[in-house]
CSV table of N, CA and C in Angstrom, one decimal:
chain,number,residue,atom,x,y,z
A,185,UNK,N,0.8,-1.2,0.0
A,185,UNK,CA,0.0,0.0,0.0
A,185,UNK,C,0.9,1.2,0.0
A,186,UNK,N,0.7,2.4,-0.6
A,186,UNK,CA,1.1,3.3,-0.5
A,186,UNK,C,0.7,4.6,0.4
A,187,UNK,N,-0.2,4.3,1.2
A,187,UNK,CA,-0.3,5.0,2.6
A,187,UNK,C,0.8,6.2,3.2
A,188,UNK,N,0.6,7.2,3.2
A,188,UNK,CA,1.7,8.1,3.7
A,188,UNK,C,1.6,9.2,3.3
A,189,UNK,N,3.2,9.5,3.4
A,189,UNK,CA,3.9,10.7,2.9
A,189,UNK,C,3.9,10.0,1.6
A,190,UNK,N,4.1,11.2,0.3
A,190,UNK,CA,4.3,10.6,-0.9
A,190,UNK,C,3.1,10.4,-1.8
A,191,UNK,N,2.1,9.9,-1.3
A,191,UNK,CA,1.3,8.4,-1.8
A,191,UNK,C,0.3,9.8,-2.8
A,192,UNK,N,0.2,9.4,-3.7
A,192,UNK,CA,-0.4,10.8,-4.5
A,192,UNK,C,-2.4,9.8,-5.3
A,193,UNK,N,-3.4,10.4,-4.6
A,193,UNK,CA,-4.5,9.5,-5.3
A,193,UNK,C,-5.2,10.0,-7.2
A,194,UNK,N,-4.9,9.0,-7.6
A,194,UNK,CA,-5.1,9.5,-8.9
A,194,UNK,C,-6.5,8.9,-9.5
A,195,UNK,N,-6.6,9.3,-10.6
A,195,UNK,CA,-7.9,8.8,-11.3
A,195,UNK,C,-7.6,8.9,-12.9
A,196,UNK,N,-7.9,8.3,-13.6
A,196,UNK,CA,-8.1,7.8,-15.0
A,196,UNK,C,-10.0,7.8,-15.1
A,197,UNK,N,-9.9,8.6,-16.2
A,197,UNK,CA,-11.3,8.4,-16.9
A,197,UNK,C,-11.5,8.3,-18.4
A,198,UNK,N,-12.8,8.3,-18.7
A,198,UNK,CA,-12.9,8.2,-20.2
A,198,UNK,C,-14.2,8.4,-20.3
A,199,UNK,N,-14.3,9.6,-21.6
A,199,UNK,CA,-15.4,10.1,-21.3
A,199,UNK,C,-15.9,9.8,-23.0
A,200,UNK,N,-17.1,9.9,-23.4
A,200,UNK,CA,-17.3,9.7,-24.4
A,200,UNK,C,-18.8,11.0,-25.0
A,201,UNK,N,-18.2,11.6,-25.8
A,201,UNK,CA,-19.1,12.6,-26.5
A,201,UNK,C,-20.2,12.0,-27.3
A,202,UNK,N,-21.0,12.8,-27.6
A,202,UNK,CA,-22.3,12.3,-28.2
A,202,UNK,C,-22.6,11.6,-29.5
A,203,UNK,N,-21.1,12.5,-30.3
A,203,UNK,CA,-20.5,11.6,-31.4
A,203,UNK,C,-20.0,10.1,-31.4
A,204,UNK,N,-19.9,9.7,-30.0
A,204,UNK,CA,-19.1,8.7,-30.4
A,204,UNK,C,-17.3,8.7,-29.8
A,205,UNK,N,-16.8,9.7,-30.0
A,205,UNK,CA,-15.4,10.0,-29.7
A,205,UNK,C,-15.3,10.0,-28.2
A,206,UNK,N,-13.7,9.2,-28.3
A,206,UNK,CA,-13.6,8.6,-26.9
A,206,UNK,C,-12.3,9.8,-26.2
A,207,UNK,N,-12.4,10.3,-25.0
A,207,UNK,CA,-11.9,11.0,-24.3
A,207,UNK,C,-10.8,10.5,-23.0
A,208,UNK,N,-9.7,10.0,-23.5
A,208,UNK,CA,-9.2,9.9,-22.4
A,208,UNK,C,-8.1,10.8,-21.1
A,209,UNK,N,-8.1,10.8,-20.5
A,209,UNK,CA,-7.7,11.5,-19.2
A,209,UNK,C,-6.8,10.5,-17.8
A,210,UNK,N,-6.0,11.3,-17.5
A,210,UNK,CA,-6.0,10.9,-15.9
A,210,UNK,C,-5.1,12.2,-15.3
A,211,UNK,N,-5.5,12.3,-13.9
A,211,UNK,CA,-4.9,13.0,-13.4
A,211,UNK,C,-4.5,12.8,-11.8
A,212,UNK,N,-4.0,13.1,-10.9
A,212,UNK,CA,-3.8,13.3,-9.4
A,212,UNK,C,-4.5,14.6,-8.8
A,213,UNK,N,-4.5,14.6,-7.8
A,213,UNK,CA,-5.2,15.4,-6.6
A,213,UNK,C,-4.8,15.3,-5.3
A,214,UNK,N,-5.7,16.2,-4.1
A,214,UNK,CA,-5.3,16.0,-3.1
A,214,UNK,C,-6.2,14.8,-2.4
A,215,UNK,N,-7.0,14.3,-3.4
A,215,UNK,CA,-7.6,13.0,-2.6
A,215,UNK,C,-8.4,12.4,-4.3
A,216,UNK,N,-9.3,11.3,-4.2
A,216,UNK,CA,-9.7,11.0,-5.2
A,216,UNK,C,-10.9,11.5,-6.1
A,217,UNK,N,-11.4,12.6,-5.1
A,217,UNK,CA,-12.8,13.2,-6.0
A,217,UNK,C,-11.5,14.3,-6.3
A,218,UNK,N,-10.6,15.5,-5.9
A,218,UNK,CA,-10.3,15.9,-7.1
A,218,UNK,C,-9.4,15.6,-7.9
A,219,UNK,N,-9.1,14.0,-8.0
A,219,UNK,CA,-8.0,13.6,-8.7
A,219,UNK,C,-9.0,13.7,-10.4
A,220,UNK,N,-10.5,13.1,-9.3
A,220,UNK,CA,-11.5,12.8,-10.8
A,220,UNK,C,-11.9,14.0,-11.3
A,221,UNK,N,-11.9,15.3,-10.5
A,221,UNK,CA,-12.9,16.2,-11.2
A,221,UNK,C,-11.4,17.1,-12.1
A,222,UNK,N,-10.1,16.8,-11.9
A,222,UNK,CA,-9.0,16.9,-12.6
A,222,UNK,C,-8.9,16.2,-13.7
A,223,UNK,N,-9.4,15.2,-13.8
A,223,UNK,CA,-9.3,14.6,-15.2
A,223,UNK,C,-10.2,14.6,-16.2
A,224,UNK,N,-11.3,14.9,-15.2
A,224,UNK,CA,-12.6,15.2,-15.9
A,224,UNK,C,-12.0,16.9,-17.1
A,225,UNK,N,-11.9,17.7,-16.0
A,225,UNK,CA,-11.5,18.8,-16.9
A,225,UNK,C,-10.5,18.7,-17.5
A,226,UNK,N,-9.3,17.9,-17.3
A,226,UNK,CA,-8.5,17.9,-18.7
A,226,UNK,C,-8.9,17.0,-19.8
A,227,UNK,N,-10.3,16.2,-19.6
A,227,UNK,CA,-10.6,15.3,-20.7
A,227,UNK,C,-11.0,16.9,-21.6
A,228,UNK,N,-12.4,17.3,-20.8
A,228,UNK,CA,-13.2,18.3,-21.3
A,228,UNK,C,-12.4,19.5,-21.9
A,229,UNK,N,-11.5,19.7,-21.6
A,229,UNK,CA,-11.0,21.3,-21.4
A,229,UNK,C,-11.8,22.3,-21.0
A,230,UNK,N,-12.4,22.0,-19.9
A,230,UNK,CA,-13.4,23.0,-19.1
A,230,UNK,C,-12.2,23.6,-17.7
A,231,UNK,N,-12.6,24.8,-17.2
A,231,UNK,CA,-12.0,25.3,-16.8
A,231,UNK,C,-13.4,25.3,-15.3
A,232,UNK,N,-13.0,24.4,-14.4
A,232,UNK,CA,-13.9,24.9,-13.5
A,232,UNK,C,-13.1,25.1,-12.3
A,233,UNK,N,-13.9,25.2,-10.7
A,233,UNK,CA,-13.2,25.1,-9.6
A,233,UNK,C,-14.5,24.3,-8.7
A,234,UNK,N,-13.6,23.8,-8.1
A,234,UNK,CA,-14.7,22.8,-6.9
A,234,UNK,C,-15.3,23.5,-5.8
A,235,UNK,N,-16.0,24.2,-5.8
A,235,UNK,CA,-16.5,25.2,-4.6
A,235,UNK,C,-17.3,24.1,-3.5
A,236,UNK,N,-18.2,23.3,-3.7
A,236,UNK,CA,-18.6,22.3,-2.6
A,236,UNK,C,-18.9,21.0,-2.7
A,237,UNK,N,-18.4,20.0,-2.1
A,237,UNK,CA,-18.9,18.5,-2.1
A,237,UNK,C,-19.4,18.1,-1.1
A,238,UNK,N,-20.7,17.1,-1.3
A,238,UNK,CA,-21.1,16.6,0.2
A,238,UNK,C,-21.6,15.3,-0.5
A,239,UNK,N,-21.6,14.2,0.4
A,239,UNK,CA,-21.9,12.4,0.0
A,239,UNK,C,-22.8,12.6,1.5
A,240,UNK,N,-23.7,12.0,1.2
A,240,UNK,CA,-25.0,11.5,2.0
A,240,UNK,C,-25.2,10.2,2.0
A,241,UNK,N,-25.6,9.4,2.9
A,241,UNK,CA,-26.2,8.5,2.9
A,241,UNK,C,-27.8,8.7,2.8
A,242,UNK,N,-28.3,7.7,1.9
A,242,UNK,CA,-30.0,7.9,1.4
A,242,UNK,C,-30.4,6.8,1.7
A,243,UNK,N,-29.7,5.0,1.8
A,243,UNK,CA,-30.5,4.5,2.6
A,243,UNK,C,-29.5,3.4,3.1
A,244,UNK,N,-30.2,2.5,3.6
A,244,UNK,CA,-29.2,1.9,5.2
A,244,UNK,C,-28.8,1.0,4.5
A,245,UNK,N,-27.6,-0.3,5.6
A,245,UNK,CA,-27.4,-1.2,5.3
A,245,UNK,C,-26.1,-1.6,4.3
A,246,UNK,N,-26.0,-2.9,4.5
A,246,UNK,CA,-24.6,-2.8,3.3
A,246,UNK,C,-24.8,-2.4,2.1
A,247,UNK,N,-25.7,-2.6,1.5
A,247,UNK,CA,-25.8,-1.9,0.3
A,247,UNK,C,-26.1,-0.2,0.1
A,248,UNK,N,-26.2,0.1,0.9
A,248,UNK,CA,-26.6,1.4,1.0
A,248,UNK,C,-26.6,2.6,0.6
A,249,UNK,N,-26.9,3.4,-0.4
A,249,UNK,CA,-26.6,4.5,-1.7
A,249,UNK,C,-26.4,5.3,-0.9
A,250,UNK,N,-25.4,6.0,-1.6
A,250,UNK,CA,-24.9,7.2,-0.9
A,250,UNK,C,-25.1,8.3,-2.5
A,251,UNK,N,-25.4,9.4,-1.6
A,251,UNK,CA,-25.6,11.0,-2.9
A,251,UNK,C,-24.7,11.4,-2.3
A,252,UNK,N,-24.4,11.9,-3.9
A,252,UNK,CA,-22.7,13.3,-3.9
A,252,UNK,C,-23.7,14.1,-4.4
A,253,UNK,N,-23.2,15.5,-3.8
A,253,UNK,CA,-23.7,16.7,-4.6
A,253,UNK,C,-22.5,17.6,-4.9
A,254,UNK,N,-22.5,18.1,-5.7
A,254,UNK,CA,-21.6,19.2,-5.9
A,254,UNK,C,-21.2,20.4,-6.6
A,255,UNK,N,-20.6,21.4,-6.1
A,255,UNK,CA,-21.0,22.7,-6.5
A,255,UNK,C,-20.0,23.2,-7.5
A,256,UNK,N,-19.5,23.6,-8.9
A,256,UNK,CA,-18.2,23.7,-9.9
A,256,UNK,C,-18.9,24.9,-9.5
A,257,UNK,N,-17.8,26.7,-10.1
A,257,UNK,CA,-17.6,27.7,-10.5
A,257,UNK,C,-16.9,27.6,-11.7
A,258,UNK,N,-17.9,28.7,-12.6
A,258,UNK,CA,-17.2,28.2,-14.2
A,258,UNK,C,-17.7,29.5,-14.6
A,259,UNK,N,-16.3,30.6,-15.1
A,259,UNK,CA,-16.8,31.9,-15.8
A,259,UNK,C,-17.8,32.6,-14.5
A,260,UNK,N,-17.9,32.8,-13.6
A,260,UNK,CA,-18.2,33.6,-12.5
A,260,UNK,C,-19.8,33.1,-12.4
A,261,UNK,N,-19.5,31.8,-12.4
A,261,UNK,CA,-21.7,31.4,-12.6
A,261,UNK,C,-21.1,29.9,-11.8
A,262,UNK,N,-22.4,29.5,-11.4
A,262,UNK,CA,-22.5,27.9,-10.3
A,262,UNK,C,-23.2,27.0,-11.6
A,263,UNK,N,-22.2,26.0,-11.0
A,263,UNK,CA,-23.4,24.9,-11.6
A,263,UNK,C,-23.2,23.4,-10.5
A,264,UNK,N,-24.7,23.1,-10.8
A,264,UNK,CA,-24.5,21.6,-9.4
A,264,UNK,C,-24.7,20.5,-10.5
A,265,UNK,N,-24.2,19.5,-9.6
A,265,UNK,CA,-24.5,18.1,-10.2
A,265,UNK,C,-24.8,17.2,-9.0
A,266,UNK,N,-25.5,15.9,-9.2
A,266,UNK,CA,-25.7,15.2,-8.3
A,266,UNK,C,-26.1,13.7,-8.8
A,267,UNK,N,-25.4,12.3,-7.9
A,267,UNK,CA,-25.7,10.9,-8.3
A,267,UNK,C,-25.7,10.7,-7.2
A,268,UNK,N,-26.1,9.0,-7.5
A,268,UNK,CA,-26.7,8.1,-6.8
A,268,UNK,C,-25.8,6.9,-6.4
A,269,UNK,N,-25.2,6.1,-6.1
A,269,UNK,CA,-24.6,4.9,-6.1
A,269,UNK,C,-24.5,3.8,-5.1
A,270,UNK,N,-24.3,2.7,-5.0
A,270,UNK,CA,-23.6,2.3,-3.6
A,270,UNK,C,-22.4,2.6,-3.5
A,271,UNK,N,-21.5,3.1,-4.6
A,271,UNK,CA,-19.9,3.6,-4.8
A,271,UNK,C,-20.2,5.0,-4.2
A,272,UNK,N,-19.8,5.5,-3.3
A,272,UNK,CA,-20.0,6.9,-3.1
A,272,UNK,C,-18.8,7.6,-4.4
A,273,UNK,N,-17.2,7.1,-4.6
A,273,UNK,CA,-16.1,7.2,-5.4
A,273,UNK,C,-17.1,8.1,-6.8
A,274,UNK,N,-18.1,6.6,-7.1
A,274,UNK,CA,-18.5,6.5,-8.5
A,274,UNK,C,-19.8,7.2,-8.4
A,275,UNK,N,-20.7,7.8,-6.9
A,275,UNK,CA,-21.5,8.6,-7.3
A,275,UNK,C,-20.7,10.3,-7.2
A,276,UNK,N,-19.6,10.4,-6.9
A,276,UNK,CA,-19.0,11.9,-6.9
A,276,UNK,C,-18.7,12.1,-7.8
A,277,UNK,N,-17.9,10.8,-9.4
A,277,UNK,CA,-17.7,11.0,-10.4
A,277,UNK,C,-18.7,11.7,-11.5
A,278,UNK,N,-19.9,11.2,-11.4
A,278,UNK,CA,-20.8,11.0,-11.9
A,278,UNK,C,-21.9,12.1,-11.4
A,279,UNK,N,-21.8,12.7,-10.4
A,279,UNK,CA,-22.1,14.6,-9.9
A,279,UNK,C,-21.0,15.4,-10.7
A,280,UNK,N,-20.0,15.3,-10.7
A,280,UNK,CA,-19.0,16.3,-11.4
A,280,UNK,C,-19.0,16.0,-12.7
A,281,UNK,N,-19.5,14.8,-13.6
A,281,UNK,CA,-19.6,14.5,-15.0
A,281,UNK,C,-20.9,15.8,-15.4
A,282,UNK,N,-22.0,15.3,-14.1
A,282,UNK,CA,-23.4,16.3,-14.7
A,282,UNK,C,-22.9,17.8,-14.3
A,283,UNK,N,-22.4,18.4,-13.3
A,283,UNK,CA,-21.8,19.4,-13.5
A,283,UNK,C,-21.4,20.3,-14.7
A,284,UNK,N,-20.0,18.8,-15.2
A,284,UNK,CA,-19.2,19.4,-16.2
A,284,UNK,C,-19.9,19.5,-17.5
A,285,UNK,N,-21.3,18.4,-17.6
A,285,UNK,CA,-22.5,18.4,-18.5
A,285,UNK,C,-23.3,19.9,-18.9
A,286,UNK,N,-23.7,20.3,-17.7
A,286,UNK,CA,-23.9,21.5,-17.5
A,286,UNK,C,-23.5,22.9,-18.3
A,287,UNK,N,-22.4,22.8,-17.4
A,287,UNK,CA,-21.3,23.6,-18.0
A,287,UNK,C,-21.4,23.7,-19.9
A,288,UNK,N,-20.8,22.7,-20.3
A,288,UNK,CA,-20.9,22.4,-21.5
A,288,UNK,C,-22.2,22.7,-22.0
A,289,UNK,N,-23.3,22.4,-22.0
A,289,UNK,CA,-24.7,22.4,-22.2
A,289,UNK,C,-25.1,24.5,-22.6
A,290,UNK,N,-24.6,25.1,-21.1
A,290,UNK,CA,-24.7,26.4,-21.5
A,290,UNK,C,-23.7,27.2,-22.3
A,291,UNK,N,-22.4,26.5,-22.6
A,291,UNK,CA,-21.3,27.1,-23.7
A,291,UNK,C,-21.9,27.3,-25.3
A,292,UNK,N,-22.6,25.9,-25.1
A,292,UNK,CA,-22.8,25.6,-26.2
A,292,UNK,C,-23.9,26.7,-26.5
A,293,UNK,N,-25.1,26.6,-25.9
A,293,UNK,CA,-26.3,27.8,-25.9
A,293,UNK,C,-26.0,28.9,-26.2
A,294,UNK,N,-24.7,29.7,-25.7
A,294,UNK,CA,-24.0,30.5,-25.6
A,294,UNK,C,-23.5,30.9,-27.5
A,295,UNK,N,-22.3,29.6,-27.7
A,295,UNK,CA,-21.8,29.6,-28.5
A,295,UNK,C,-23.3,30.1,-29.9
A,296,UNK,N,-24.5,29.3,-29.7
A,296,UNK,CA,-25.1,29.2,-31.0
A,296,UNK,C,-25.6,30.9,-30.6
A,297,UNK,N,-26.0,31.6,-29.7
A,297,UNK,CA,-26.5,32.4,-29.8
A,297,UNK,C,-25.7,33.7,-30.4
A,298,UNK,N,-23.8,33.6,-30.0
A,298,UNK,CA,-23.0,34.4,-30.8
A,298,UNK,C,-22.6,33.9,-32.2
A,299,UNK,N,-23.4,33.0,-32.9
A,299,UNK,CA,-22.7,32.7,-33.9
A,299,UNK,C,-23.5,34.0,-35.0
A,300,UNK,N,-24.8,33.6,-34.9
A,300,UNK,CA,-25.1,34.6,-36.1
A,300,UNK,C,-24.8,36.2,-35.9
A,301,UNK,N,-23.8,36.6,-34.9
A,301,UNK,CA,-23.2,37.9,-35.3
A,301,UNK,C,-21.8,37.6,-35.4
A,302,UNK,N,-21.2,36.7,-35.9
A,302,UNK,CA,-19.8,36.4,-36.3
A,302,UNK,C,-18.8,36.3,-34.9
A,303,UNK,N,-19.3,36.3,-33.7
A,303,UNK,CA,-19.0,36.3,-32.2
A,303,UNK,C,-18.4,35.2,-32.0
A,304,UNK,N,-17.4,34.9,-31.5
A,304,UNK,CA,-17.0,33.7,-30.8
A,304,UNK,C,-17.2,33.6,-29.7
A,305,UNK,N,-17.7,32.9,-28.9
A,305,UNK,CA,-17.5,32.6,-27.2
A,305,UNK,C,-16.5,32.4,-26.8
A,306,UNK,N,-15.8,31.5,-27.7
A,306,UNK,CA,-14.3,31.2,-27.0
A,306,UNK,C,-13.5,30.7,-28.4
A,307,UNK,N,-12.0,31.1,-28.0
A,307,UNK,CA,-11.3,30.2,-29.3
A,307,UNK,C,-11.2,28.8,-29.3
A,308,UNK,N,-11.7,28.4,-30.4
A,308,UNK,CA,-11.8,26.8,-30.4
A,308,UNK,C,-10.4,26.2,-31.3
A,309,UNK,N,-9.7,26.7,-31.7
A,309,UNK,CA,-8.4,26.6,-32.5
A,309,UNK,C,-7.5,25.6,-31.5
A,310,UNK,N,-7.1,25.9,-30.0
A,310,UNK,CA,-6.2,25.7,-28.9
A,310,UNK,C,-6.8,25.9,-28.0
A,311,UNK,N,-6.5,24.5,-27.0
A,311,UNK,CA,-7.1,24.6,-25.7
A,311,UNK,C,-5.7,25.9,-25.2
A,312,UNK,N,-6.0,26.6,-24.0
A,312,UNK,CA,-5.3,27.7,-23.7
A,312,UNK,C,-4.9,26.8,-22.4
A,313,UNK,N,-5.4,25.7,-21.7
A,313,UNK,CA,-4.7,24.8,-20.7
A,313,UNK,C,-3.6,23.9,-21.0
A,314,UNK,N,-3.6,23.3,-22.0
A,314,UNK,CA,-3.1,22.1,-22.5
A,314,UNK,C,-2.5,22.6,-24.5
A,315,UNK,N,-1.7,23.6,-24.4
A,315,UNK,CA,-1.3,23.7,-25.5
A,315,UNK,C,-1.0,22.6,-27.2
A,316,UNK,N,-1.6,23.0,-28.0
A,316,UNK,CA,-1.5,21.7,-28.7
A,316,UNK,C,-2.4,20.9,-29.3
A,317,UNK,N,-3.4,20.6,-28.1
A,317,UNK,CA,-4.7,19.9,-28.0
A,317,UNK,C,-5.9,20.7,-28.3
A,318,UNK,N,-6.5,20.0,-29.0
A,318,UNK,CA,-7.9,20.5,-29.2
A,318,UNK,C,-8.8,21.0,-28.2
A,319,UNK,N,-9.4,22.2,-28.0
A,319,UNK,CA,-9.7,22.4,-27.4
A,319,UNK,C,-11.6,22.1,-27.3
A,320,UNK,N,-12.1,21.2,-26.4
A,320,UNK,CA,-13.2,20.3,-26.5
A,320,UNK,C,-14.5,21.1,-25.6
A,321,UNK,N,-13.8,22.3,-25.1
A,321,UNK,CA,-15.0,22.5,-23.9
A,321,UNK,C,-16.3,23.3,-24.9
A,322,UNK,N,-17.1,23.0,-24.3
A,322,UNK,CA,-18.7,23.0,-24.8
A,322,UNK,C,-19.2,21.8,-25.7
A,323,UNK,N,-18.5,20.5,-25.7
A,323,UNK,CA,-18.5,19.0,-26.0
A,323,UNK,C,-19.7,18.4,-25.5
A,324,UNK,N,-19.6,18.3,-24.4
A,324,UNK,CA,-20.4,17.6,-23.4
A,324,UNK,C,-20.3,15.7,-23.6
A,325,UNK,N,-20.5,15.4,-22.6
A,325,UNK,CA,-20.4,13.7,-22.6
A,325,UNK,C,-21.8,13.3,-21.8
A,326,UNK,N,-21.6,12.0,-23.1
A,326,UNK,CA,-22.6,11.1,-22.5
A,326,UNK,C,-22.8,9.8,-21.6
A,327,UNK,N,-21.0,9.3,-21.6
A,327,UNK,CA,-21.1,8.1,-20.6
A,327,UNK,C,-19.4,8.7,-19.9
A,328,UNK,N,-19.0,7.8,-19.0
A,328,UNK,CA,-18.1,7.5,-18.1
A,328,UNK,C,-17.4,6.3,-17.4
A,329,UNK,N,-16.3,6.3,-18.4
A,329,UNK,CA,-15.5,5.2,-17.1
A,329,UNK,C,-14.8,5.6,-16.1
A,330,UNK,N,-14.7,4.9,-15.6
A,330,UNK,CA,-13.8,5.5,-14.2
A,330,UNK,C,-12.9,4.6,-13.7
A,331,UNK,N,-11.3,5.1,-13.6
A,331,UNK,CA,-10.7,4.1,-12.4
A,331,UNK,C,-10.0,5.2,-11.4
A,332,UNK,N,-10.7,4.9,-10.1
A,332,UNK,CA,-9.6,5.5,-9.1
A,332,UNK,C,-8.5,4.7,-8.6
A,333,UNK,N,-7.4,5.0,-8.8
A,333,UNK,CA,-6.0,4.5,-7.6
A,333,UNK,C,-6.1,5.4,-6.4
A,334,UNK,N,-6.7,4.9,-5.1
A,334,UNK,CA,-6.6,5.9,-3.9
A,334,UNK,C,-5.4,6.1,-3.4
A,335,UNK,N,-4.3,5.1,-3.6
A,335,UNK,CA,-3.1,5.9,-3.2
A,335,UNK,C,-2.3,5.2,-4.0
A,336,UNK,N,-1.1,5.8,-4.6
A,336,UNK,CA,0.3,5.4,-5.6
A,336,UNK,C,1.4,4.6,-4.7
């Protein structure tokens, strides 16, 4: 086990757009929801910040579902997301996927509304995070894999 000093929690995801095209990512953090909501955004090339998370338990027992809810800041606006799971891991992934859904959802709205005055919302030429790479944000995804490594 990698327990300690050192031990860094990472996450691998793969996200998949509406087209069909597959997204993959991984990233570290200071624990494993932002390892995931780090990979999420470098799949996406969204630019958010984690302002709040909370996991609940919703019903008893070993199997027991737990809700993540949680709060991104993106461009000076909120957006929430929220799942269900017996994985609490895999319902926090899957709050910050609908989040980052979100997000994307209103870029896009955004995007069509400046198009018929020749307006861009954003440059889509270069992600401005990840030089090089296409820049994907206002994409949005429709499914999610997930692997967390809790400690390296």
């Amino acid at each position: 086990t990698g327990i300690g000093p050192g031990a860094a929690p990472t996450a691998s995801v793969v996200l998949r757009e509406g087209t069909g095209q597959r997204m993959r990512e991984a990233a570290s953090g200071d624990g494993p929801v932002d390892a995931i909501a780090q990979a999420i955004a470098r799949a996406t090339g969204l630019r958010f910040e984690l302002k709040d998370y909370q996991v609940r338990s919703v019903t008893a027992g070993g199997d027991a579902q737990g809700q993540a809810s949680v709060r991104l800041h993106h461009d000076g606006r909120e957006y929430r997301g929220g799942a269900l799971s017996t994985d609490v891991i895999e319902a926090s992934a899957r709050a910050l996927l609908e989040a980052a859904n979100r997000i994307a959802s209103t870029e896009r709205a955004r995007a069509a509304r400046l198009a018929p005055t020749g307006t861009r919302a954003s440059p889509r030429d270069d992600n401005p995070d990840q030089p090089g790479r296409p820049d994907r944000r206002g994409t949005g995804c429709s499914s999610l894999s997930l692997r967390v490594d809790r400690w390296r």
